[in-house]
mmCIF file of N, CA and C in Angstrom:
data_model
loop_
_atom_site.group_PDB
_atom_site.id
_atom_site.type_symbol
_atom_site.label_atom_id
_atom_site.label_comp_id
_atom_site.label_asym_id
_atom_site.label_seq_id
_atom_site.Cartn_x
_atom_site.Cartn_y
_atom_site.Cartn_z
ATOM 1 N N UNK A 203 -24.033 6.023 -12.873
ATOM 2 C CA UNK A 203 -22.730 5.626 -12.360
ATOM 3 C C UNK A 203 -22.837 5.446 -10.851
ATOM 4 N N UNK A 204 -22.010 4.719 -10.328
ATOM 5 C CA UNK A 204 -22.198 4.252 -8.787
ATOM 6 C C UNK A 204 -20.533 4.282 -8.530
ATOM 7 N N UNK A 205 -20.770 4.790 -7.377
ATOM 8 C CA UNK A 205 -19.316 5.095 -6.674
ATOM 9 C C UNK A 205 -19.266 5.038 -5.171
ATOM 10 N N UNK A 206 -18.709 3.918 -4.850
ATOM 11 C CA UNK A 206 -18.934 3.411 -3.527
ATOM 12 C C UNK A 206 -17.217 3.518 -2.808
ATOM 13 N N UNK A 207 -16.898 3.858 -1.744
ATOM 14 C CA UNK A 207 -15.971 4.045 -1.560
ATOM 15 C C UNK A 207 -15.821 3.457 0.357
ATOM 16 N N UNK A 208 -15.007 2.391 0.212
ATOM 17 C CA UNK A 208 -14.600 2.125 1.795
ATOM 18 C C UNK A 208 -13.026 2.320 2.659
ATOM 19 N N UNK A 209 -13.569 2.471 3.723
ATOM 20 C CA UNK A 209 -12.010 2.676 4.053
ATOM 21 C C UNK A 209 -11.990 1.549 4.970
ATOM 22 N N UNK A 210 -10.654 1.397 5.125
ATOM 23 C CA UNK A 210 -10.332 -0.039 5.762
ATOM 24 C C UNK A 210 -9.335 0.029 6.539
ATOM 25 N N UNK A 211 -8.935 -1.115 7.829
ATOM 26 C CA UNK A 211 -7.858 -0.762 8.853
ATOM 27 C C UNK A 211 -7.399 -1.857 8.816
ATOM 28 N N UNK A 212 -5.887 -1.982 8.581
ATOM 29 C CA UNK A 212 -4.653 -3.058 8.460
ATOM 30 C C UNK A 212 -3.850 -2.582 9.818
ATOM 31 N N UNK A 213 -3.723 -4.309 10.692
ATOM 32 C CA UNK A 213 -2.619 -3.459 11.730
ATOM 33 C C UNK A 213 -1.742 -4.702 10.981
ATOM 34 N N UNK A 214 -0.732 -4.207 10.790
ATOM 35 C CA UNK A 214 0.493 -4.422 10.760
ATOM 36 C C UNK A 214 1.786 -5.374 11.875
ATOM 37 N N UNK A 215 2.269 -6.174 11.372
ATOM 38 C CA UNK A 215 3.038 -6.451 12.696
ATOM 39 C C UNK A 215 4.644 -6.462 12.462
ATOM 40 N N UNK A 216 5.162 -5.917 11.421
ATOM 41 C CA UNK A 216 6.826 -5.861 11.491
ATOM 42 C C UNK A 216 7.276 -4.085 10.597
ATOM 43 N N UNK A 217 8.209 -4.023 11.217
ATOM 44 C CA UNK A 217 8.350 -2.796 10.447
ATOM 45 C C UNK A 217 8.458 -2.486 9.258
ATOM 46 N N UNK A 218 8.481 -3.649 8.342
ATOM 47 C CA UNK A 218 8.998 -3.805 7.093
ATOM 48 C C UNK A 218 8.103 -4.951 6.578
ATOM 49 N N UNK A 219 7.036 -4.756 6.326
ATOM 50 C CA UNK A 219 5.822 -5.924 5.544
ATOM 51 C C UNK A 219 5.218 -5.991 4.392
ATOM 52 N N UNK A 220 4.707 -6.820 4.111
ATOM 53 C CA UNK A 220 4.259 -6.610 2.586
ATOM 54 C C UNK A 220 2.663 -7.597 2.822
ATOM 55 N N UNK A 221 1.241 -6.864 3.196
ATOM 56 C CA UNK A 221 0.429 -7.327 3.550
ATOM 57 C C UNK A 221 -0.428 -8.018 2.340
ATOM 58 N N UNK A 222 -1.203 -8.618 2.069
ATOM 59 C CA UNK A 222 -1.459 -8.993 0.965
ATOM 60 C C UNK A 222 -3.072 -9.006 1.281
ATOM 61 N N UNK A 223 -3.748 -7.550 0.180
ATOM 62 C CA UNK A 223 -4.916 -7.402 0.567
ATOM 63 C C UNK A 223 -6.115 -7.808 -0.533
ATOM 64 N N UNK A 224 -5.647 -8.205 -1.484
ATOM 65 C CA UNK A 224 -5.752 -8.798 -2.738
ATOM 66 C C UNK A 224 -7.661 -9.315 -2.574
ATOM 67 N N UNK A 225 -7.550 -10.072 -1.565
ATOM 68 C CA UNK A 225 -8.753 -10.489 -1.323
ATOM 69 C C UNK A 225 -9.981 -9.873 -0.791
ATOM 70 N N UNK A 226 -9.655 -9.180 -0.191
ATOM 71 C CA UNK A 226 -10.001 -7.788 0.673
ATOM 72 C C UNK A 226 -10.787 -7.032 -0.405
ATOM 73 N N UNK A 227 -9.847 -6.070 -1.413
ATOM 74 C CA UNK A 227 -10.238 -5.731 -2.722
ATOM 75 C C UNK A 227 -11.168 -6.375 -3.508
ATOM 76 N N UNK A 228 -11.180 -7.673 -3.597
ATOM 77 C CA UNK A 228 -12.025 -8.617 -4.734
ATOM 78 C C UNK A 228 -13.422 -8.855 -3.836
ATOM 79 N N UNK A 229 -13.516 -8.831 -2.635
ATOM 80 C CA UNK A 229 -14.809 -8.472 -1.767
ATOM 81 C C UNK A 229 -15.515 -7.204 -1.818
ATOM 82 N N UNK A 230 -15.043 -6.359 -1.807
ATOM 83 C CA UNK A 230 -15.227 -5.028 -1.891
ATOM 84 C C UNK A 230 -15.827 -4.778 -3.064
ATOM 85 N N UNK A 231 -15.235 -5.224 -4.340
ATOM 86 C CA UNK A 231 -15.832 -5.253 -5.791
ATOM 87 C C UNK A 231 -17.320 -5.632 -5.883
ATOM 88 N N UNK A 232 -17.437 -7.337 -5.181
ATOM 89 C CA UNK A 232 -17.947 -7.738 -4.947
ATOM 90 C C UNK A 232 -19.732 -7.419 -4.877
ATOM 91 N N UNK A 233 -19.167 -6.500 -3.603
ATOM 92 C CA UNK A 233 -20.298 -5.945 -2.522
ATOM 93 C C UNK A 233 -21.144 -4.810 -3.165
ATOM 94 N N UNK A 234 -19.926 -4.364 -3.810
ATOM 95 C CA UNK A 234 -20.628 -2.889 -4.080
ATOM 96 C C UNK A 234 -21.597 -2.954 -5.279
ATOM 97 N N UNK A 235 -21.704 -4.396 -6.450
ATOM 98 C CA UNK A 235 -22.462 -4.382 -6.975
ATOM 99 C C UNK A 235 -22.250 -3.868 -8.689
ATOM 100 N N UNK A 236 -20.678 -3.503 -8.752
ATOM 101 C CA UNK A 236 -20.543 -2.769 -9.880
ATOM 102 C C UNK A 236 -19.560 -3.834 -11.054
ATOM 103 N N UNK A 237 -20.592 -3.554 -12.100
ATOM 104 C CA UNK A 237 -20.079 -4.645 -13.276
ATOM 105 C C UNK A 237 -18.867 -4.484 -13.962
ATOM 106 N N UNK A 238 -19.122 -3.094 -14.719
ATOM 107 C CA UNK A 238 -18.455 -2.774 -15.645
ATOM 108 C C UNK A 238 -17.610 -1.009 -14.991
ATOM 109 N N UNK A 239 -16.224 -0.914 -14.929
ATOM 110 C CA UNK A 239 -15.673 -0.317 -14.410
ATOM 111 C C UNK A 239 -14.417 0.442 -14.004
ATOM 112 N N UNK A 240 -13.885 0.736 -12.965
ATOM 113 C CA UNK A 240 -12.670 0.861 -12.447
ATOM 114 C C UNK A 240 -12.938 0.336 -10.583
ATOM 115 N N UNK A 241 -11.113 0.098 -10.452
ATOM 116 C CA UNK A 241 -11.342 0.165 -8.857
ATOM 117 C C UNK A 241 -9.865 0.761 -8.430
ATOM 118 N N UNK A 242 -9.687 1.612 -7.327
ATOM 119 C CA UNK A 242 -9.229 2.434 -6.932
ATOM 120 C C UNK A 242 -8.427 1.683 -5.368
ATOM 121 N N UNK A 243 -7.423 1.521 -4.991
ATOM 122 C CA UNK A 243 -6.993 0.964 -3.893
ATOM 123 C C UNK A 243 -5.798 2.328 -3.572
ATOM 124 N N UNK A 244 -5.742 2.922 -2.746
ATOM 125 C CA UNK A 244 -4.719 4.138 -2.131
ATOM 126 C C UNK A 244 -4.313 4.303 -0.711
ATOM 127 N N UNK A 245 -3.638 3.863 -0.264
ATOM 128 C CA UNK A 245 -3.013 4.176 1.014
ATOM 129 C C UNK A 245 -3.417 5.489 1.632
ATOM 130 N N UNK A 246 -3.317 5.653 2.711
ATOM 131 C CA UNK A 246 -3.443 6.765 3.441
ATOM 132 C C UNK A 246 -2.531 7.356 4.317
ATOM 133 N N UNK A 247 -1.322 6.949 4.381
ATOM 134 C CA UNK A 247 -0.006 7.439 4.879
ATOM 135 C C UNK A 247 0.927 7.335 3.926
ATOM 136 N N UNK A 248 1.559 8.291 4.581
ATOM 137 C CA UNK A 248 3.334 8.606 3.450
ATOM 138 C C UNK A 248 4.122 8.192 3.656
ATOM 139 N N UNK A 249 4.060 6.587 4.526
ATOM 140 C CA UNK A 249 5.413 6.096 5.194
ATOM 141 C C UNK A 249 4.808 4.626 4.484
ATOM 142 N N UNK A 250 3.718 4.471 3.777
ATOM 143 C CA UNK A 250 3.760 3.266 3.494
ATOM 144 C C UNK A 250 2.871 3.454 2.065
ATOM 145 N N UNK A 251 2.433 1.999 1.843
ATOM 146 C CA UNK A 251 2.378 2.251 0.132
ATOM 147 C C UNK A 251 1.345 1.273 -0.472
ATOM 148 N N UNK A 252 1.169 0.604 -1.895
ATOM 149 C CA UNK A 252 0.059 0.047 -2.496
ATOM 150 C C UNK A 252 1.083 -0.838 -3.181
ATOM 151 N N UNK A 253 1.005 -2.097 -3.675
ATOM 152 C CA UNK A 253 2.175 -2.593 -4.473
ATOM 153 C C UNK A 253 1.816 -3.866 -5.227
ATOM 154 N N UNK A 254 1.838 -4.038 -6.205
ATOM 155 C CA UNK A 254 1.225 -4.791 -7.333
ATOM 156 C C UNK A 254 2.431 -6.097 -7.778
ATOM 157 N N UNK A 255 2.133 -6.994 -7.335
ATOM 158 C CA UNK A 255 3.356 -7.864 -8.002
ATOM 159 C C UNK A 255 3.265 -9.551 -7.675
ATOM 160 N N UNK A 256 3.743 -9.965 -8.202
ATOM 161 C CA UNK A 256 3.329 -11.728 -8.198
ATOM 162 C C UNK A 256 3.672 -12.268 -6.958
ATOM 163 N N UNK A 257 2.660 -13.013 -6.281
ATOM 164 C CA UNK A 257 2.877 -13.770 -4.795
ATOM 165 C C UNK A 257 3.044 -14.241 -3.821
ATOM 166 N N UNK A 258 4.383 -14.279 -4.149
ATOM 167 C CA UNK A 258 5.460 -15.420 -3.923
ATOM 168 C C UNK A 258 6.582 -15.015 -2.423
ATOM 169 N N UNK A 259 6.554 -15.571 -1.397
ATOM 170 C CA UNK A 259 7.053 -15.279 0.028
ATOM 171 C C UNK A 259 8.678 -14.591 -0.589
ATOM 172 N N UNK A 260 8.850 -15.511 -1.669
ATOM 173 C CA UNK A 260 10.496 -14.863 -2.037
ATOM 174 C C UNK A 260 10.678 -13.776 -2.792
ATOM 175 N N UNK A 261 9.871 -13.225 -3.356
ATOM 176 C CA UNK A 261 9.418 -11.787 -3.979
ATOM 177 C C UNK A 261 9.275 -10.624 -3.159
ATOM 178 N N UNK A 262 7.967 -11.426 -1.840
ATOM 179 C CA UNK A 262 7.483 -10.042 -1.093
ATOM 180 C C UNK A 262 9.196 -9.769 0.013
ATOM 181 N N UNK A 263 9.954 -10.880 -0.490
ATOM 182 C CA UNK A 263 11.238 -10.206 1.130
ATOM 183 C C UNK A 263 11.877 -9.725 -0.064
ATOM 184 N N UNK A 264 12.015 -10.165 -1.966
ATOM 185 C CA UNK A 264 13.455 -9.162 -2.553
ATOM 186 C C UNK A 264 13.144 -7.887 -2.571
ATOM 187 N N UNK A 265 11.330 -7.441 -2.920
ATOM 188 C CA UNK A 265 11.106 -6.244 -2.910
ATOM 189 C C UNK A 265 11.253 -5.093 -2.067
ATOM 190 N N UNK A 266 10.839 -5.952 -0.440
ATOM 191 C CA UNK A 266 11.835 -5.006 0.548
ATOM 192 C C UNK A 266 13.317 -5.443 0.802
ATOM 193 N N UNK A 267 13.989 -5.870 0.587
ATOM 194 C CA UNK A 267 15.382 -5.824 0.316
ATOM 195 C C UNK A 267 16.061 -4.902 -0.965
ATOM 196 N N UNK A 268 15.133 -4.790 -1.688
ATOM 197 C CA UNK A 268 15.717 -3.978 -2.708
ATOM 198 C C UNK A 268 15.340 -2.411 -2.562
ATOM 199 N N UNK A 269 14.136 -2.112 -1.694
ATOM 200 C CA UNK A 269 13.424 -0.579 -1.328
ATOM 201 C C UNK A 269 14.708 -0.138 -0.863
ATOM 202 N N UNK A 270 14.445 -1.223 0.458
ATOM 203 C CA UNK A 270 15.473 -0.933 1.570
ATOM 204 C C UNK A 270 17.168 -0.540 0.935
ATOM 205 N N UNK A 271 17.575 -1.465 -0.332
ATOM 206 C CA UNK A 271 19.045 -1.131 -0.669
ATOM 207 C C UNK A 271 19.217 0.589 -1.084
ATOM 208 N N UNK A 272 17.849 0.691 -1.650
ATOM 209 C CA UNK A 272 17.895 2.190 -2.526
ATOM 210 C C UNK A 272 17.243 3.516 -1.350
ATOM 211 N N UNK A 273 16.743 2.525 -0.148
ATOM 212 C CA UNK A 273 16.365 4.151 0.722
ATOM 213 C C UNK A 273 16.944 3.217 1.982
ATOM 214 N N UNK A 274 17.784 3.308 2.209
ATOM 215 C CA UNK A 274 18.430 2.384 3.511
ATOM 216 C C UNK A 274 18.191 3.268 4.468
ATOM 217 N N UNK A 275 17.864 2.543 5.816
ATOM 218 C CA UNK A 275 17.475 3.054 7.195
ATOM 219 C C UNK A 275 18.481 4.095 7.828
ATOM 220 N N UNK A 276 19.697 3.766 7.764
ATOM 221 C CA UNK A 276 21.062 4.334 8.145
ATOM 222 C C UNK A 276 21.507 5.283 7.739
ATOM 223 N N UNK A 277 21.036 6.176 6.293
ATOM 224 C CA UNK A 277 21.485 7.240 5.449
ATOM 225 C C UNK A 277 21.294 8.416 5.961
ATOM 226 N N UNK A 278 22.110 9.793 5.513
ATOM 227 C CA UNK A 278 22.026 11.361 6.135
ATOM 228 C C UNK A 278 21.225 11.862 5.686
ATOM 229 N N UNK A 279 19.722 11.740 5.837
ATOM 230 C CA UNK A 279 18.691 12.178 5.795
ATOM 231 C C UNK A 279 18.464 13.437 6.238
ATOM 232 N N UNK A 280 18.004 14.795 5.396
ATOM 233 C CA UNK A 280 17.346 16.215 6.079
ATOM 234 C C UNK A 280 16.631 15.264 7.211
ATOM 235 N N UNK A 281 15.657 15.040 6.784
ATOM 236 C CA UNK A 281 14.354 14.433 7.409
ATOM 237 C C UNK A 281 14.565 14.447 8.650
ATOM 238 N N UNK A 282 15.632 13.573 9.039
ATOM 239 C CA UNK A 282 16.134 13.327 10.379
ATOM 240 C C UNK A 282 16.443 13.903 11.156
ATOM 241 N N UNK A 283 15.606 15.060 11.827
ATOM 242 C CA UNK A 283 15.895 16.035 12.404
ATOM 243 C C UNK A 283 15.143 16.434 13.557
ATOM 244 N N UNK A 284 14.918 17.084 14.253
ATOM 245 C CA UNK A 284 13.824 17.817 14.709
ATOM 246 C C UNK A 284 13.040 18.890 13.762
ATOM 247 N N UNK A 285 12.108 18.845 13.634
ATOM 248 C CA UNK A 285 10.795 19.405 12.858
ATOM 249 C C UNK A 285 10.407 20.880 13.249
ATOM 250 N N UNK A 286 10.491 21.947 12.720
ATOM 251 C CA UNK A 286 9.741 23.027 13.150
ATOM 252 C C UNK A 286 8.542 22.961 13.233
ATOM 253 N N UNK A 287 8.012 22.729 11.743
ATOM 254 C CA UNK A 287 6.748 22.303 11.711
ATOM 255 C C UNK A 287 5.698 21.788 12.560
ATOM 256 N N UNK A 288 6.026 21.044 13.191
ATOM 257 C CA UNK A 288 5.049 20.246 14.348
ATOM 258 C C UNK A 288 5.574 19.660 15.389
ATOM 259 N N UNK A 289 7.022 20.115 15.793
ATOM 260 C CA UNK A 289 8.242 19.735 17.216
ATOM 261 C C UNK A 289 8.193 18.762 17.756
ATOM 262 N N UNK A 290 8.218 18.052 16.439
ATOM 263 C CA UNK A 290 8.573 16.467 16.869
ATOM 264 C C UNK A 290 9.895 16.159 15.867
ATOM 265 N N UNK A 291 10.400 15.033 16.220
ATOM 266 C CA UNK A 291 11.545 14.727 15.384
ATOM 267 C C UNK A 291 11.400 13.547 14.631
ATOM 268 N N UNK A 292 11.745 13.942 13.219
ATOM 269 C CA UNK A 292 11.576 13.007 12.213
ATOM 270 C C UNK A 292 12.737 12.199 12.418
ATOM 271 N N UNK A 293 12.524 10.822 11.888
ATOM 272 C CA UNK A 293 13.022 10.014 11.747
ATOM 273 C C UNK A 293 13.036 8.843 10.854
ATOM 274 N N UNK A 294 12.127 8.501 10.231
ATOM 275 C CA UNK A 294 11.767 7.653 8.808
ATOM 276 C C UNK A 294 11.370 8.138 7.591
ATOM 277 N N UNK A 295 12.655 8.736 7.307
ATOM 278 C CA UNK A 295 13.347 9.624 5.779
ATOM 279 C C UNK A 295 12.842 8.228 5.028
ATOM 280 N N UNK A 296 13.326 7.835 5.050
ATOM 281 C CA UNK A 296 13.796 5.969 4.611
ATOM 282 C C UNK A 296 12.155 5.226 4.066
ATOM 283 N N UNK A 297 11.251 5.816 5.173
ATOM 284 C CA UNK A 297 10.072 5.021 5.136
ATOM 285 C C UNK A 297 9.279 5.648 3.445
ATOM 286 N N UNK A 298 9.328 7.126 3.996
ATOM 287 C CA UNK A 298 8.762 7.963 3.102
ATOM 288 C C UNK A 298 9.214 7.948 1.596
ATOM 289 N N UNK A 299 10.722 7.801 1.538
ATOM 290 C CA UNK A 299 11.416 7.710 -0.069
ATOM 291 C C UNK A 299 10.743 5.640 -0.286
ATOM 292 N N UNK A 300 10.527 5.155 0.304
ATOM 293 C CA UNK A 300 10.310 4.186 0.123
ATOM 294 C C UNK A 300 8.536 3.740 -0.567
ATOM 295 N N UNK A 301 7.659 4.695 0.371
ATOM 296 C CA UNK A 301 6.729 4.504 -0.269
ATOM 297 C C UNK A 301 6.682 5.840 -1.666
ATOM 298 N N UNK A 302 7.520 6.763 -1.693
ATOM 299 C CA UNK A 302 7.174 7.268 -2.726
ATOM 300 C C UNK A 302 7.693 6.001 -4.091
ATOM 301 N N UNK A 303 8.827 5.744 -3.947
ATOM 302 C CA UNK A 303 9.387 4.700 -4.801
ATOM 303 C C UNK A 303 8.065 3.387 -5.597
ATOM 304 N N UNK A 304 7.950 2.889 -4.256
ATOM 305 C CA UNK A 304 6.967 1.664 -4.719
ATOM 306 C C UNK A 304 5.730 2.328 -4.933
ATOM 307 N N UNK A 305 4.904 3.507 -4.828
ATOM 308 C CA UNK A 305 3.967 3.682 -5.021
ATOM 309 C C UNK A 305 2.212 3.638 -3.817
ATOM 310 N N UNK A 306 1.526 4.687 -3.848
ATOM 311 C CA UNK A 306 1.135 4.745 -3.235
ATOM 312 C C UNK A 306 -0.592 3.910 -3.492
ATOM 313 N N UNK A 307 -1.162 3.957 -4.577
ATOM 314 C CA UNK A 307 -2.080 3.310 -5.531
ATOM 315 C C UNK A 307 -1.964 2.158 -6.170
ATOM 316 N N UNK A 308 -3.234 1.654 -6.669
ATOM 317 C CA UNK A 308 -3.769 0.594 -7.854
ATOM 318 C C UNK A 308 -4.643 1.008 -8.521
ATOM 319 N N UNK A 309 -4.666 0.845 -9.927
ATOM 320 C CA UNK A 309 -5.611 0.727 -10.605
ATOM 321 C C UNK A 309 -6.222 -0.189 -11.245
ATOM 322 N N UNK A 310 -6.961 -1.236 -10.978
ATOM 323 C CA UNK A 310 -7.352 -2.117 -11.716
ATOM 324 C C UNK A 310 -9.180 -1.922 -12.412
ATOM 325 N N UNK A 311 -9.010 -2.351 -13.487
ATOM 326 C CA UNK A 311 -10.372 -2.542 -14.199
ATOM 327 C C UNK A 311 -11.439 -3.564 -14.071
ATOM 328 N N UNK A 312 -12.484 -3.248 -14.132
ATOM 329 C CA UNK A 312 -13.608 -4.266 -13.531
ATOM 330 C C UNK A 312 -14.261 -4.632 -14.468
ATOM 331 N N UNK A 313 -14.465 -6.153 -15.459
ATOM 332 C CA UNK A 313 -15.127 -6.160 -16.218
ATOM 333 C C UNK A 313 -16.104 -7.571 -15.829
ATOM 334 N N UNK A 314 -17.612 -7.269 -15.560
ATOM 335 C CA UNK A 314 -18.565 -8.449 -15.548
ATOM 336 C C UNK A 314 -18.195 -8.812 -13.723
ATOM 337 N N UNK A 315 -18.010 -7.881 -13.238
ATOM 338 C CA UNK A 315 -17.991 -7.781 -11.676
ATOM 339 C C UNK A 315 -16.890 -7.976 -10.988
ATOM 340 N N UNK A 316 -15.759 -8.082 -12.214
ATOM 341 C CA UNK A 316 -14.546 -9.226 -11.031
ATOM 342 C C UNK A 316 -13.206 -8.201 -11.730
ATOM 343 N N UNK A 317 -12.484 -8.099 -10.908
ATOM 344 C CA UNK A 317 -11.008 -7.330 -11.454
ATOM 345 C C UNK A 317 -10.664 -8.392 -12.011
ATOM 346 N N UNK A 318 -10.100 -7.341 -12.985
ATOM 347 C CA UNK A 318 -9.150 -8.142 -14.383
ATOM 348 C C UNK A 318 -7.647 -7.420 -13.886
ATOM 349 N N UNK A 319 -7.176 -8.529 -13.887
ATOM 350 C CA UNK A 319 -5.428 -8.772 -13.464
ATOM 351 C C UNK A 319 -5.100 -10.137 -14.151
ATOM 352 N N UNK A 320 -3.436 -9.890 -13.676
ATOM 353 C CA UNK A 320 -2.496 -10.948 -14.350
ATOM 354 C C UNK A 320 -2.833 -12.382 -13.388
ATOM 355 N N UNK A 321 -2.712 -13.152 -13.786
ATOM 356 C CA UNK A 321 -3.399 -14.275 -12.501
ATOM 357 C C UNK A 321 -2.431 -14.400 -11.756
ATOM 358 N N UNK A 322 -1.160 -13.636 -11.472
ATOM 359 C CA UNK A 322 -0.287 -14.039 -10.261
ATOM 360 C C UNK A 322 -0.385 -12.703 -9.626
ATOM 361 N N UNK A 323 -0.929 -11.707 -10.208
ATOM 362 C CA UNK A 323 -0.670 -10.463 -9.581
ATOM 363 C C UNK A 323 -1.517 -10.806 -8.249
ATOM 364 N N UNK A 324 -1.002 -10.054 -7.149
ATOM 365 C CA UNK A 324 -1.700 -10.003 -5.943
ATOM 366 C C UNK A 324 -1.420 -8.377 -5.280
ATOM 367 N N UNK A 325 -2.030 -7.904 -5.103
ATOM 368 C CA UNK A 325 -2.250 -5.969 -3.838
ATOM 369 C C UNK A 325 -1.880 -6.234 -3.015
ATOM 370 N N UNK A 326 -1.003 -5.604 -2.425
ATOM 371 C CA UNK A 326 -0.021 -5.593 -1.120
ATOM 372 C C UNK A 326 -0.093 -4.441 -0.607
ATOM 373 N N UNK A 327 -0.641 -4.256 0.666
ATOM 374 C CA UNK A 327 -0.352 -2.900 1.624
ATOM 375 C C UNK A 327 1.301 -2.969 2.119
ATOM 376 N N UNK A 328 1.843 -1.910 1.588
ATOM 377 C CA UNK A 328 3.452 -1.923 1.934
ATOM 378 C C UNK A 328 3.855 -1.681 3.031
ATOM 379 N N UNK A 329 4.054 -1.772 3.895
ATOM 380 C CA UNK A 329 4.431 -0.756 5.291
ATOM 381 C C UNK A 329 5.634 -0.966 5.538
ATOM 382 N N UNK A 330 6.165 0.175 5.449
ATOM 383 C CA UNK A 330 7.841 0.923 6.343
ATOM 384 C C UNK A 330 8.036 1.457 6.809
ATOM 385 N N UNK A 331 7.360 1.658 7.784
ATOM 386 C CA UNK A 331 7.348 2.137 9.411
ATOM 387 C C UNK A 331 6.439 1.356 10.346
ATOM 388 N N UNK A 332 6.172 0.406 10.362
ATOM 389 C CA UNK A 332 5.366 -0.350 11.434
ATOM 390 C C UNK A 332 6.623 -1.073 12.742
ATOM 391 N N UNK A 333 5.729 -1.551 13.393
ATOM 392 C CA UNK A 333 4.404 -1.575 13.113
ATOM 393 C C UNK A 333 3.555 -0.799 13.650
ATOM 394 N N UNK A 334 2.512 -0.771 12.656
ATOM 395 C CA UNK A 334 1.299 0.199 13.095
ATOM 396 C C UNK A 334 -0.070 -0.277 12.911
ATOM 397 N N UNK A 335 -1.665 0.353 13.243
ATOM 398 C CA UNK A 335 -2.367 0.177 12.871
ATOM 399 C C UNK A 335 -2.600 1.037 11.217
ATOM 400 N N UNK A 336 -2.670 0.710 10.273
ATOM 401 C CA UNK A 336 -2.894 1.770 9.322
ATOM 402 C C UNK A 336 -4.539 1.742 8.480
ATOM 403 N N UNK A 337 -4.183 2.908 7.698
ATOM 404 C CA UNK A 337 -6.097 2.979 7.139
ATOM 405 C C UNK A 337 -5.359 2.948 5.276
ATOM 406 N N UNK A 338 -6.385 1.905 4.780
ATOM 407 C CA UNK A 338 -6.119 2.391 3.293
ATOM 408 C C UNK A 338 -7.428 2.312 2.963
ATOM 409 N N UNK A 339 -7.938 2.865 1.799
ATOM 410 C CA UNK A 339 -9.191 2.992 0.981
ATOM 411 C C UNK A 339 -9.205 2.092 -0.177
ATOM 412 N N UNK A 340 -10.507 1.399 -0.567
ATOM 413 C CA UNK A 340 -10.980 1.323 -1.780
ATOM 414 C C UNK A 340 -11.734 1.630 -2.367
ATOM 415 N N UNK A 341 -12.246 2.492 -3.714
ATOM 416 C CA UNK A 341 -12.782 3.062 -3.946
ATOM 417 C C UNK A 341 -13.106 2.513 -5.075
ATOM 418 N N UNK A 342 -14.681 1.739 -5.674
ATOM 419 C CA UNK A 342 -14.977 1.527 -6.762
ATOM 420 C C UNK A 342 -15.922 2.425 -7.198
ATOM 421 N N UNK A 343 -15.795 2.571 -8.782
ATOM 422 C CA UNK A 343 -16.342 3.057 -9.801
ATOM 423 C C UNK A 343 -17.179 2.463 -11.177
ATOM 424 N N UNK A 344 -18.175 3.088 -11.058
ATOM 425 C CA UNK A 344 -19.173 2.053 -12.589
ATOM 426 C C UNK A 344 -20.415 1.874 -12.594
ATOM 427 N N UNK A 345 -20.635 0.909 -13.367
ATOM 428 C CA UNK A 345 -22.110 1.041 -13.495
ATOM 429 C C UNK A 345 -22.205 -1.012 -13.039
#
């Protein structure tokens, strides 16, 4: 079994994006040499996310229009506070219910070297709190 694992850096440029890393992933598969399998795509912050869904410029704005309706920026958030924990003050309640919502992972299967997906599906790094530089991982698995 072979298990190759990279991490990767997305900067971001709006606070509210939907990056499309789709290709990124299918290189990575690629490289690492593995036929028959799994592949692993996971974010590395809790303010943003992994997101699986068809293409389309009018999709990637309903999906954040619709995060956004169900964790809106403006709401009475604990969160929103000053922090004991580490004395800073939170402020993107909103970001965090957002990537828990859409999800932080992918799982797709690798068969004969190439992910098997829906042919419109495309991987989206989510971000709701940018902009930022952020880190997500891919991690393939197999032989």
């Amino acid at each position: 079994m072979k298990i190759v694992l990279k991490r990767l850096a997305v900067q971001t440029r709006k606070d509210k994006e939907l990056v499309d890393i789709t290709d990124v992933v299918s290189e990575v598969v690629r490289e690492s040499g593995v036929k028959e399998g799994v592949v692993l795509v996971v974010t590395m912050h809790t303010s943003s996310g992994i997101i699986v869904t068809e293409g389309l410029p009018c999709l990637e704005r309903d999906v954040l229009n619709h995060l956004g309706r169900l964790a809106p920026p403006d709401a009475d958030y604990y969160h929103n506070r000053f922090l004991d924990i580490d004395g800073r003050l939170g402020f993107n309640a909103d970001a965090h219910l957002k990537s828990i919502l859409g999800g932080i992972y992918a799982i797709f299967p690798i068969h004969e070297g190439q992910i098997i997906k829906g042919s419109r599906q495309r991987i989206y790094f989510a971000e709701y709190d940018g902009p930022l530089e952020r880190e997500y991982c891919i991690q393939v698995m197999g032989v």
